[in-house]
Coordinates of C-alpha atoms (C1' of nucleotides) in Angstrom, one line a residue:
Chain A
X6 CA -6.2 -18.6 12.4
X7 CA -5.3 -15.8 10.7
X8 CA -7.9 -13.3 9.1
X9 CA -7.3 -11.0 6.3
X10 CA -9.7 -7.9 4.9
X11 CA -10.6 -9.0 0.9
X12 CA -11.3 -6.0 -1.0
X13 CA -12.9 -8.0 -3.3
X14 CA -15.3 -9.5 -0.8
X15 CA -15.3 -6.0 1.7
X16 CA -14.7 -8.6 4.2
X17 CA -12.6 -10.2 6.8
X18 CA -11.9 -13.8 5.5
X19 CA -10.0 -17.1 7.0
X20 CA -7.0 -17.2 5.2
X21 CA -6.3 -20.2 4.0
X22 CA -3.1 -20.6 1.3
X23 CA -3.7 -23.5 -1.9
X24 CA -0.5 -25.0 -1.0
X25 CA -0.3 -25.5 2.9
X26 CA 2.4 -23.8 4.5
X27 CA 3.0 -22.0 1.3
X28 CA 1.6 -18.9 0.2
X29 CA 2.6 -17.3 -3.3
X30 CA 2.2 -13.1 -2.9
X31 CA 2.4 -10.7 -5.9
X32 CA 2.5 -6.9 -4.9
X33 CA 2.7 -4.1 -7.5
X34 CA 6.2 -1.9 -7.5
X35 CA 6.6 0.9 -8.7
X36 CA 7.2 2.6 -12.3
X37 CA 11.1 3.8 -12.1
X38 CA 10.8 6.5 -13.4
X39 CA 11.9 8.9 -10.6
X40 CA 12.9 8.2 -6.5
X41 CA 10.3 6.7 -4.7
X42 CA 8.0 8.5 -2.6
X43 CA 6.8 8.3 0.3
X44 CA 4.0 6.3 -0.3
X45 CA 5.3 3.4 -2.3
X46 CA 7.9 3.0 0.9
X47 CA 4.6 2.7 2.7
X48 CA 3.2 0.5 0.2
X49 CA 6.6 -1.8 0.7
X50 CA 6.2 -1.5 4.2
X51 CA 2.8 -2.5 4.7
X52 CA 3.5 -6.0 2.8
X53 CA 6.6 -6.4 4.3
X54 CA 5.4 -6.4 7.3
X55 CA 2.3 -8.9 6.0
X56 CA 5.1 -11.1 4.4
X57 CA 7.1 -11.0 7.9
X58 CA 4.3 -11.9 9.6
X59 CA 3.4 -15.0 7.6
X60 CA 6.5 -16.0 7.6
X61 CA 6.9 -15.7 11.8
X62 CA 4.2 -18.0 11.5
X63 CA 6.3 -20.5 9.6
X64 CA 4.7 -19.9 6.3
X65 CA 7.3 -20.2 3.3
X66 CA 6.6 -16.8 1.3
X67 CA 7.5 -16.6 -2.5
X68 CA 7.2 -12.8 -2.9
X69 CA 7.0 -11.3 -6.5
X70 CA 7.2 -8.1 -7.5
X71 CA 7.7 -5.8 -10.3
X72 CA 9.5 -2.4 -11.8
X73 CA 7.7 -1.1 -14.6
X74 CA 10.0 0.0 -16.9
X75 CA 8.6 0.9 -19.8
X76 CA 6.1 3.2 -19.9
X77 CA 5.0 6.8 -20.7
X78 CA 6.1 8.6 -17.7
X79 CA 9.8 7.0 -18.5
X80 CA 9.7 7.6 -22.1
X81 CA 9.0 11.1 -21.1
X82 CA 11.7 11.7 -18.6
X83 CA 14.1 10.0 -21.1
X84 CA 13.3 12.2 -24.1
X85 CA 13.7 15.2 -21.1
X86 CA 17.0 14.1 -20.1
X87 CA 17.8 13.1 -24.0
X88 CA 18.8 9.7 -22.8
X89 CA 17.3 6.4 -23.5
X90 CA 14.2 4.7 -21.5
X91 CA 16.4 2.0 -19.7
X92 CA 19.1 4.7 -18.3
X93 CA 15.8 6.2 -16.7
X94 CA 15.3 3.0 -16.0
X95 CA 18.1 1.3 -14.5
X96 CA 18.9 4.1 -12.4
X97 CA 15.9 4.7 -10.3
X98 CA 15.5 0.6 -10.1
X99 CA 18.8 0.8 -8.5
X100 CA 18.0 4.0 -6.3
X101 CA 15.1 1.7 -4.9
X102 CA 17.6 -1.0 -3.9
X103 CA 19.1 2.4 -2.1
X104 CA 16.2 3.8 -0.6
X105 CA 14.9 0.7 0.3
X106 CA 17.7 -1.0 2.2
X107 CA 18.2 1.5 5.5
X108 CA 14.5 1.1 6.1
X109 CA 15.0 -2.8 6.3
X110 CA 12.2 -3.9 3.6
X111 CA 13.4 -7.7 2.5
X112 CA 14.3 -7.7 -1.3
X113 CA 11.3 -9.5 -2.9
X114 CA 12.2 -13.3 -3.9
X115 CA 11.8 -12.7 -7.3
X116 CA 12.1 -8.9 -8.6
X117 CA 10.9 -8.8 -12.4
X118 CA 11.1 -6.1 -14.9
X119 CA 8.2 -5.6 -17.5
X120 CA 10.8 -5.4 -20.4
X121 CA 12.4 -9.0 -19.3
X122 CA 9.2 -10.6 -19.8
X123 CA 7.9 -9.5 -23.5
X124 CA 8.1 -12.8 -25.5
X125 CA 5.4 -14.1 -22.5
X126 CA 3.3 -10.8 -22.7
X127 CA 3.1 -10.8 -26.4
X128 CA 2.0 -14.9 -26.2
X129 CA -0.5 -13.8 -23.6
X130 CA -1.7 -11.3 -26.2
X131 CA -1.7 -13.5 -28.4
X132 CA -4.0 -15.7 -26.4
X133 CA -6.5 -13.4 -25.2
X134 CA -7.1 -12.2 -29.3
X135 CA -7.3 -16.2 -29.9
X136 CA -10.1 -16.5 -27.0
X137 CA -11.9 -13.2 -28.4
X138 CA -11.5 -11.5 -25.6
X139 CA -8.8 -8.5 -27.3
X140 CA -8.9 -7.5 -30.7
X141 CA -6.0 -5.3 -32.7
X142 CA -6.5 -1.9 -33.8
X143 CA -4.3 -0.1 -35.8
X144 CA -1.3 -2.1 -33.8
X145 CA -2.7 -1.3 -30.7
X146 CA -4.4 -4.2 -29.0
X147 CA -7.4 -3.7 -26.5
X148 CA -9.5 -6.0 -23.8
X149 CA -12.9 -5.9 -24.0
X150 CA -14.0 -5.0 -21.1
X151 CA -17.6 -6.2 -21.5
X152 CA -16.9 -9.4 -22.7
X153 CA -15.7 -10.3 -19.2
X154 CA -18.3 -11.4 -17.0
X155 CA -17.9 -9.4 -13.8
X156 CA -15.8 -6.8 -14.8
X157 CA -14.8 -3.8 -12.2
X158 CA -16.6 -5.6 -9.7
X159 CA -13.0 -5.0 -7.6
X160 CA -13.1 -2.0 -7.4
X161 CA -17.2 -2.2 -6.9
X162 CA -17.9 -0.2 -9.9
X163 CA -20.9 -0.5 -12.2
X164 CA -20.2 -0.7 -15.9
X165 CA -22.3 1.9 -17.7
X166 CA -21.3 4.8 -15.4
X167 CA -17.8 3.5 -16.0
X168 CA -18.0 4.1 -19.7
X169 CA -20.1 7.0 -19.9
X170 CA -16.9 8.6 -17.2
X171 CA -14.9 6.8 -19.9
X172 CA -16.3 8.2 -22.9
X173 CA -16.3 11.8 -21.7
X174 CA -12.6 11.9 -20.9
X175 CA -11.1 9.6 -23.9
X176 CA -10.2 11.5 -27.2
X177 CA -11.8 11.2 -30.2
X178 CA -8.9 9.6 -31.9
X179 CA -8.4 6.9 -29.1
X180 CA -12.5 6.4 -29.0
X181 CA -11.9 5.6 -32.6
X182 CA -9.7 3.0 -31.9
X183 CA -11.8 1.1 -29.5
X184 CA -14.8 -0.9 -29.9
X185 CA -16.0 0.6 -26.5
X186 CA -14.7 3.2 -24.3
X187 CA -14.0 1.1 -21.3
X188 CA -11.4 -1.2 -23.4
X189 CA -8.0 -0.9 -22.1
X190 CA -4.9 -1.5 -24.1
X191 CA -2.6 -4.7 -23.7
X192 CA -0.3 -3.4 -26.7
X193 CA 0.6 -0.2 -27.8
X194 CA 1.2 0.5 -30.8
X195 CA 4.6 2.6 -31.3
X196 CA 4.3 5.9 -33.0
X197 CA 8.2 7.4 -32.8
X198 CA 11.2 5.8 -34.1
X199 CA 13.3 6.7 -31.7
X200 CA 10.7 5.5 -28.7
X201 CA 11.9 2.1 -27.0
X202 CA 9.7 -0.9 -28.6
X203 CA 9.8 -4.9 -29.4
X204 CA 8.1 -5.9 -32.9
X205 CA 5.0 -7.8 -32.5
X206 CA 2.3 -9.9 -34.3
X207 CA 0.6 -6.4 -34.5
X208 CA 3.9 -4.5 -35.2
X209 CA 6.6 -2.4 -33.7
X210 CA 5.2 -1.7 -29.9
X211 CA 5.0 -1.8 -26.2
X212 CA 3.2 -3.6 -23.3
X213 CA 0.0 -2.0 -22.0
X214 CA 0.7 -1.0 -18.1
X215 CA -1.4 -4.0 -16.6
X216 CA -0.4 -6.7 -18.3
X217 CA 3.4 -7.2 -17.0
X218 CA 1.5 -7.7 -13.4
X219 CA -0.9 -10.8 -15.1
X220 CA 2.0 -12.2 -17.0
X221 CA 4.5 -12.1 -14.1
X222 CA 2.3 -13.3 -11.5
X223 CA 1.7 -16.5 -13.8
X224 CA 4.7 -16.6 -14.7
X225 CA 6.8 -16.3 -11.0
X226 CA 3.8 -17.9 -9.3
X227 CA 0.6 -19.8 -10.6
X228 CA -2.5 -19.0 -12.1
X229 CA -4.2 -18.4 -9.5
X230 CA -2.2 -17.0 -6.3
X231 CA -2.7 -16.8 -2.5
X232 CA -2.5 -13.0 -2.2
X233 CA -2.0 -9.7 -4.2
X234 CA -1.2 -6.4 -3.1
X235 CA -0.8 -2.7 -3.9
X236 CA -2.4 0.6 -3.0
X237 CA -5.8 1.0 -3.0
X238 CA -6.1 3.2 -5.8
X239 CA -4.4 0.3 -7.7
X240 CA -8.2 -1.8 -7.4
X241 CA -9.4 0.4 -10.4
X242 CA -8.1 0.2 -13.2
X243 CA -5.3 -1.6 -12.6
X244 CA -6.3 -4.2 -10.2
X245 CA -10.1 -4.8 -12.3
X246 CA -7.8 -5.0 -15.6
X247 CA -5.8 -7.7 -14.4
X248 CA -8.3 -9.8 -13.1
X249 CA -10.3 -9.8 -16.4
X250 CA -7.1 -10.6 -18.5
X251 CA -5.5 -13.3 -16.2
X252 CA -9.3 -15.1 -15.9
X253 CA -9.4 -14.9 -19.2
X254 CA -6.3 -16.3 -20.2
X255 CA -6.2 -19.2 -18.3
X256 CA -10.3 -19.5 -17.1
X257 CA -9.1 -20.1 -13.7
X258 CA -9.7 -17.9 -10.7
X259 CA -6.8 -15.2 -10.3
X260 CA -6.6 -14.3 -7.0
X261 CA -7.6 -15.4 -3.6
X262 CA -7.3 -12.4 -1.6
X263 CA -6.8 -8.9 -2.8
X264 CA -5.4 -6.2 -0.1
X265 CA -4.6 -3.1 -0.6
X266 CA -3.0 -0.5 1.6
X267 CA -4.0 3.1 2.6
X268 CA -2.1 6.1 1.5
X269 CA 0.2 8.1 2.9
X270 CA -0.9 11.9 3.6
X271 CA 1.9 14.8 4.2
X272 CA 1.1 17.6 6.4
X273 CA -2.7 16.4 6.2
X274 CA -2.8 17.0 2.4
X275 CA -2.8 14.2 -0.2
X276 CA 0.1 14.0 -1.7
X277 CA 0.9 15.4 -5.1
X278 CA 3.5 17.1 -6.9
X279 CA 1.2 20.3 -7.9
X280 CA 1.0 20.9 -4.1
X281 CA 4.6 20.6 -3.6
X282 CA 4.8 18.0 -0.8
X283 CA 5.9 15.0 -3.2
X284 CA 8.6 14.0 -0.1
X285 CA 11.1 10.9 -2.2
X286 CA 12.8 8.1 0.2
X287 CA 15.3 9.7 -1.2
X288 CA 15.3 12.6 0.5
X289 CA 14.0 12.0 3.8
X290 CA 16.6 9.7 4.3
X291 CA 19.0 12.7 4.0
X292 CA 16.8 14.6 6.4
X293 CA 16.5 12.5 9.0
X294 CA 18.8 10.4 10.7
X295 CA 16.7 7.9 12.0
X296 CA 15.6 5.6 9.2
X297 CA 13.9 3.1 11.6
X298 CA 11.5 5.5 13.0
X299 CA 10.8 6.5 9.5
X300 CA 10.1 2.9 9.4
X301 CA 8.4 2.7 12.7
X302 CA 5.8 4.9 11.8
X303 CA 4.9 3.3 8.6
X304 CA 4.8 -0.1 9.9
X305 CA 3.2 -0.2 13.1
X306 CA -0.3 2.2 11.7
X307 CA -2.6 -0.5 10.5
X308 CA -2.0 -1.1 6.6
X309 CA -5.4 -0.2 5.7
X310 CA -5.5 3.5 7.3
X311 CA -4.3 6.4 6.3
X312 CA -0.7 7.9 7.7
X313 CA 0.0 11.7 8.1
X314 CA 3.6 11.9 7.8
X315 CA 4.8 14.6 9.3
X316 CA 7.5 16.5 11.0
X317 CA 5.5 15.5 14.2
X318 CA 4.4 12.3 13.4
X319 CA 7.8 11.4 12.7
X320 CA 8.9 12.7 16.2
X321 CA 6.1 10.9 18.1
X322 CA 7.4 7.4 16.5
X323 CA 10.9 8.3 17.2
X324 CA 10.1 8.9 20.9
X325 CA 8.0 5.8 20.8
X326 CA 10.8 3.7 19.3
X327 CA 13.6 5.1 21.7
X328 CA 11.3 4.1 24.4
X329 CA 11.0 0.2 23.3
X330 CA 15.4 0.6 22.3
X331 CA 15.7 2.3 26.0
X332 CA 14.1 -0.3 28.0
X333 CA 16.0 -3.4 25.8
X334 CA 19.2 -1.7 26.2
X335 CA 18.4 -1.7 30.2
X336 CA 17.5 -4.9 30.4
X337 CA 20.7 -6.1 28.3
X338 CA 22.6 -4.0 30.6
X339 CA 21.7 -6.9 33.5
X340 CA 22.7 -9.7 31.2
X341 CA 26.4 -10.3 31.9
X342 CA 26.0 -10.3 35.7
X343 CA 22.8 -12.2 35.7
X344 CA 22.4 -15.4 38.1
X345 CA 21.1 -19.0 36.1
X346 CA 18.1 -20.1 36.0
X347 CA 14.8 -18.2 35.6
X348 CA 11.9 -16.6 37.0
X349 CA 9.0 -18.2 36.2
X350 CA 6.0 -15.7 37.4
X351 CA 7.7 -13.0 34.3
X352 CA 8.7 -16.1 32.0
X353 CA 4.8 -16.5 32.1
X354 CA 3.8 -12.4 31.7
X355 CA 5.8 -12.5 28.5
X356 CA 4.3 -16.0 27.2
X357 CA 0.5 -13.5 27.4
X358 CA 2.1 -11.2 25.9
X359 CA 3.4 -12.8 23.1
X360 CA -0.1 -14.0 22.9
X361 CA -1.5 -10.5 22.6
X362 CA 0.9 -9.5 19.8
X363 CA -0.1 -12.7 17.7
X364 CA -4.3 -12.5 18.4
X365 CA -3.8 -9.2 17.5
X366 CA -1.3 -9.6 14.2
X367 CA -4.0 -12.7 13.2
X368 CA -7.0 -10.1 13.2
X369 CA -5.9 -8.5 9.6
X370 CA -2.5 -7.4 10.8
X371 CA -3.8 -4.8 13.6
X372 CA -0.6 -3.5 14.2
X373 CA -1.5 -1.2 16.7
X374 CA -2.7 -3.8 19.0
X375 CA 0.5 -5.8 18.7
X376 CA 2.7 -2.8 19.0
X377 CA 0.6 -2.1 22.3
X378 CA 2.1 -6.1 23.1
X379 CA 5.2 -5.4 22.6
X380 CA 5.0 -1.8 25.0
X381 CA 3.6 -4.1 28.1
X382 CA 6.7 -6.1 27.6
X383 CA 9.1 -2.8 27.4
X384 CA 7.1 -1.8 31.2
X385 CA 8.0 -5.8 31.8
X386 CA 11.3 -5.7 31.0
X387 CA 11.6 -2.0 32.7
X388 CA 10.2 -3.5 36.3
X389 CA 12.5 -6.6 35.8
X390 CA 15.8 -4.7 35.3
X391 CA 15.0 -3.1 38.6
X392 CA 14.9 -6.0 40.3
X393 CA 18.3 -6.6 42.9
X394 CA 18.5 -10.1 41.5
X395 CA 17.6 -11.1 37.9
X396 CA 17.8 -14.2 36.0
X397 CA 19.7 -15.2 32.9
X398 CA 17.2 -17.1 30.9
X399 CA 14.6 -15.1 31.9
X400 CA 16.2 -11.9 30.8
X401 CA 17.2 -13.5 27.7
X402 CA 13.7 -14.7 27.4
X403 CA 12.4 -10.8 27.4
X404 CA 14.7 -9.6 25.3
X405 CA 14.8 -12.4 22.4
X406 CA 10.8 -11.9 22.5
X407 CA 10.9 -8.3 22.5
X408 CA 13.5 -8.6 19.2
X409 CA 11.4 -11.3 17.3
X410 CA 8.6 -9.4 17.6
X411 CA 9.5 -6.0 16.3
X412 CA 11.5 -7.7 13.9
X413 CA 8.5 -8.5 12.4
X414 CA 7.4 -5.3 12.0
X415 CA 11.0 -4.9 10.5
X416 CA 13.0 -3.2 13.2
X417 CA 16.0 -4.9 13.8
X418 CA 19.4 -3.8 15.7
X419 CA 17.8 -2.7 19.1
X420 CA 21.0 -1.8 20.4
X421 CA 23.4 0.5 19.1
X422 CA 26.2 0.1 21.6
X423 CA 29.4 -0.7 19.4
X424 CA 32.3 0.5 19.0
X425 CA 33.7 3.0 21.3
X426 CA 36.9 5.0 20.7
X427 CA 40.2 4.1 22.9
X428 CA 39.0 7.8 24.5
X429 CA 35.6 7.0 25.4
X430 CA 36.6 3.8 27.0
X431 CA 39.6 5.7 28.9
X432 CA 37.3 8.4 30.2
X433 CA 34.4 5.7 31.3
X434 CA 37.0 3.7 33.5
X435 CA 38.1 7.2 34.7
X436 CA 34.9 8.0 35.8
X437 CA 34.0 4.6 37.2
X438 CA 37.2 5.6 39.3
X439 CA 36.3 8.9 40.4
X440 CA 32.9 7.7 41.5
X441 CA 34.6 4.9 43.6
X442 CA 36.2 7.6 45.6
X443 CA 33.1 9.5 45.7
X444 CA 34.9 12.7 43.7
X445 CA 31.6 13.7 42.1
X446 CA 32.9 17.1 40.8
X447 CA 35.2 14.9 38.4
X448 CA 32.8 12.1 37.7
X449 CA 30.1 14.6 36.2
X450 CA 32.5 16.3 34.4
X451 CA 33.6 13.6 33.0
X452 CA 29.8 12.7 32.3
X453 CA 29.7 16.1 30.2
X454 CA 33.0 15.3 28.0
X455 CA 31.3 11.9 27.2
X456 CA 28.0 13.2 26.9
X457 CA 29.7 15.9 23.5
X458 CA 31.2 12.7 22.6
X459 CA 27.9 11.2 22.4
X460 CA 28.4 8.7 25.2
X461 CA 25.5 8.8 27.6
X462 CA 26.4 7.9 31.1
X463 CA 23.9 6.5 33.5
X464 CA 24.3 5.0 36.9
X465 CA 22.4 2.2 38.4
X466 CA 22.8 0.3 41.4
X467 CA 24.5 -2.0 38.9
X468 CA 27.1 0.6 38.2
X469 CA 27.6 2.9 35.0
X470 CA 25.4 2.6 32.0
X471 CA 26.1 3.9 28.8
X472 CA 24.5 3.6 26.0
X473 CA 25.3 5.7 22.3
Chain B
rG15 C1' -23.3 12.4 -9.7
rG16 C1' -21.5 7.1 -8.6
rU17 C1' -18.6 4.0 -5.2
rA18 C1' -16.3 3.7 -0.6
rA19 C1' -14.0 5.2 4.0
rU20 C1' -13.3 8.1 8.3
rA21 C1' -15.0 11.2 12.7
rU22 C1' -12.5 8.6 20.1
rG23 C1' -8.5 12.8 25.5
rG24 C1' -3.5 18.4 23.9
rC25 C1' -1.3 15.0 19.7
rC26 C1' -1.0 9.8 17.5
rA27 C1' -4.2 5.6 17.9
rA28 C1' -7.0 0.7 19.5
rG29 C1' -11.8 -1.1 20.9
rU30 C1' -17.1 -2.0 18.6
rG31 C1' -23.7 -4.3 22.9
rG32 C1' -22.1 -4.4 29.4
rU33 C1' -19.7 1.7 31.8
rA34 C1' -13.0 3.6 27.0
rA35 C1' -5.8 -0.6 25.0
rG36 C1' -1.2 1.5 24.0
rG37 C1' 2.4 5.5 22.7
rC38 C1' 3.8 10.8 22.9
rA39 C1' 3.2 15.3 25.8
rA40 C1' 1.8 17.3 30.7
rC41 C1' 1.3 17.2 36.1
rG42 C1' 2.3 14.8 41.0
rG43 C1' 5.2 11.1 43.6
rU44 C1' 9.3 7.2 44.4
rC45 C1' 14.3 6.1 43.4
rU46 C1' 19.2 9.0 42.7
rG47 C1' 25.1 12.7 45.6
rC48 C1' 23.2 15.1 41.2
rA49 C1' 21.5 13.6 36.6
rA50 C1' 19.5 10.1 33.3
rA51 C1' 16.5 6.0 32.9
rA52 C1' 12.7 3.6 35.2
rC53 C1' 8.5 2.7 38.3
rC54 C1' 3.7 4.4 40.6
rG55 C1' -0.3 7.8 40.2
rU56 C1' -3.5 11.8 37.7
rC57 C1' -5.6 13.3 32.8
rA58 C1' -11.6 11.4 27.6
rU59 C1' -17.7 9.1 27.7
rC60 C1' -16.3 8.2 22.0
rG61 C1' -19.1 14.5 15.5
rC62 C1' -24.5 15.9 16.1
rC63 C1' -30.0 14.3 16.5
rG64 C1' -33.3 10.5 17.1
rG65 C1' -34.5 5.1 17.6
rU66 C1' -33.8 -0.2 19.2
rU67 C1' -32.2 -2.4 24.1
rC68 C1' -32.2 -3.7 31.0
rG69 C1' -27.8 -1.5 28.9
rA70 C1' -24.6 1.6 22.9
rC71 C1' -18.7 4.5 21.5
rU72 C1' -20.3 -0.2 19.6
rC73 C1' -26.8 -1.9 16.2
rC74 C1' -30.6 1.1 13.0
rG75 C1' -32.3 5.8 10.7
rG76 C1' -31.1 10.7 9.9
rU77 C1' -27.6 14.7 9.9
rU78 C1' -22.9 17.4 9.6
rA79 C1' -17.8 17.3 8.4
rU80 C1' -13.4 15.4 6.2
rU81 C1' -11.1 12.2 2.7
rA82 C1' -10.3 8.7 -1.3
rC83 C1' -11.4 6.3 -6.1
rC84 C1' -14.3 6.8 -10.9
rU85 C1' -8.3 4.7 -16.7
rC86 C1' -1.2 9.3 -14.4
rC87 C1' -0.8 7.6 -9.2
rA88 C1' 1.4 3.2 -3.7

RNA sequence: GGUAAUAUGGCCAAGUGGUAAGGCAACGGUCUGCAAAACCGUCAUCGCCGGUUCGACUCCGGUUAUUACCUCCA
């Protein structure tokens, strides 16, 4: 039974997918407009980690997402770079691929663009100015807000303080346009020539920035879906809009759990570009050469909390991670001389384990608890690997459990002990040799020539251990 | 102002009515030719003040601090 936190509810619910076995998952991308930061990886991250946990419980995920591109902050950089929207576009879609590939986050099923689904946007335009619930205005084309029954009550906000916020920020031009100030556009009217658009019942224009989400969700998916993510400051507007235009448009119920993840802060301060600490994939991958503990720290902090990303942070998960990669590699290290059979008393430690990791994972994803799972088995498989003796299945056994299970927080490739050069390998044998005749003076220099190779030499009862 | 969230050891971070998981760091020990790795052990009374209770970090009230959202934003 797995429980999930509903922002809509403010509780922890039974999940329970429409289809059995099935579960259809829509979570917000980003606008590609620049690299992605820091916090959209977290964003990906967090529901990666959600969809890689339904699916380790043998749930079929279809998982849509979106780019947004078309919008103002694209036109913007396009007219800034004098190019046009979709060169914007097309590359920072395809720096997301980029970014998003060393830190191991599974392409989405289906990955939509806003601009390849206009003729169904301007349809479900269409439709919610049929049903009365949008109205044109000098080619723009706004929701009324009010005439949806329960409106903002995502994000928990009450209506009049809504529009009197609304009212005081809005200009007078845009006021003018709107029936009330808490309408939000669907269609925007074009007002340059040389701006991107798509003619329209209500003329040459644009989508609104919520209504791609509605229309692809329906679209990939159903109209009403299992799950449907984003950050938390995504519940108002964006979230709240989409609700009231997808309810309205098809009068069914649009989604059946809303989660939303926590955001990222760096050195303790939100992050933002005025304060200068806007940190893009981009470049931290650059930075730092250990993508997975980038990952690591992202994925294993509980998708609702906040994260400090740090330069310390970001040492404390690598630490934690070369701990869990330390003790696998050990315990590999016993595979190849391992007797048959298998040890029943640590066959059975694991089995709890694995328990632990799944009660926890169940209760809203509470990574932490699993992660502290999967460290027991690390002290498990430490203990084991000293024994004299060990068993093949059972070693196989720890380590298959401990890789399934962090590869469901996404961290994959445990070892990484290929490929050694014809020099490594000669000067290993050499000093397996000069240890065999007890010549330590040669053996430990030999450890030193290996070591600014970056071979690291150990010795066990078992005999020489390296690891890269 | 409105709506929420958070405050746990040097750091990160679980728990949420019966005397505090896990990781990092530190210290002591074992093992080792040395080293590394590992293992064992040591290291907190949970922002503050009240209340409820046999018993509270956990519930209630108050208080302080920090943070987020209130139509750019993951």
């Amino acid at each position: 039974m797995i429980q999930v936190y509903n922002t809509l509810t403010r509780e922890k619910e039974v999940f329970n997918s429409i289809t059995p076995g099935k579960i259809n998952m829509y979570v917000c991308g980003p606008t590609v407009y620049n690299y992605i930061h820091i916090g959209n990886a977290r964003s990906a991250i967090a529901f990666d980690v959600i969809r890689r946990y339904f699916e380790y419980r043998d749930y079929e995920v279809n998982y849509v997402s979106n780019f947004t591109d078309v919008d103002d902050k694209i036109i913007n950089r396009a007219r800034k770079e004098g190019v046009d929207e979709l060169t914007i576009a097309n590359k920072y879609a395809n720096a997301f691929f980029e970014d998003t590939l060393p830190l191991n986050i599974k392409p989405a099923t289906v990955r939509s663009r806003a601009t390849e689904v206009i003729p169904e946007i301007i349809a479900f335009v269409a439709d919610l100015i049929e049903k009365g619930y949008a109205y044109e205005s000098e080619g723009d084309v706004y929701f009324r807000a009010k005439k949806f029954k329960g409106y903002g009550i995502l994000a928990h906000q009450d209506l009049s303080e809504m529009e009197a916020n609304a009212a005081g920020r809005l200009d007078d031009e845009e006021l003018t346009r709107k029936e009330d100030p808490i309408d939000f556009a669907v269609w925007k009217a074009s007002h340059a020539s040389d701006e991107i658009s798509w003619q329209s019942p209500w003329g040459a224009g644009r989508p609104g920035w919520h209504i791609e989400c509605s229309v692809m969700a329906q679209k990939y998916l159903a109209d009403t879906i299992d799950i449907h993510g984003g950050g938390i400051d995504l519940a108002f507007p964006h979230h709240t809009n989409e609700i009231a235009q997808s309810e309205a448009h098809t009068g069914e119920k649009f989604v059946n759990y809303w989660l939303h993840n926590g955001f990222v802060n760096v050195n303790d301060e939100k992050m933002s570009k005025s304060l200068g600490n806007f940190t893009t994939v981009h470049d931290m991958l650059v930075q730092y050469d250990d993508p997975m503990a980038i990952r690591y720290l992202l994925a294993t902090t509980q998708y609702r909390r906040p994260i400090n990303y740090s330069s310390d942070t970001l040492s404390q998960a690598h630490l934690a991670l070369e701990r869990i990669r330390t003790g696998y590699r050990n315990l590999s290290f016993r595979l190849s001389k391992a007797s048959a059979g298998h040890d029943e008393t640590v066959d059975s430690l694991v089995d709890k384990q694995v328990n632990v990791f799944e009660v926890a994972m169940d209760d809203d994803f509470n990574t932490p608890n699993a992660l502290a799972a999967v460290f027991e088995l690390v002290t498990i498989a430490n203990t084991y690997s000293e024994n004299e003796l060990v068993k093949n299945d059972t070693v196989k056994y720890l380590l298959d459990s401990i890789e399934k299970l962090m590869s469901v927080f996404g961290i994959e490739d445990l070892t990484t002990n290929q490929g050694l050069t014809e020099e490594q390998s000669s000067l290993l044998e050499a000093r397996v040799a000069a240890r065999a005749s007890h010549d330590f003076k040669t053996s430990d220099k030999l450890r030193e020539e290996l070591n600014e190779l970056g071979v690291f030499v150990e010795d066990t009862p078992q005999g020489q251990r390296w690891h890269k």
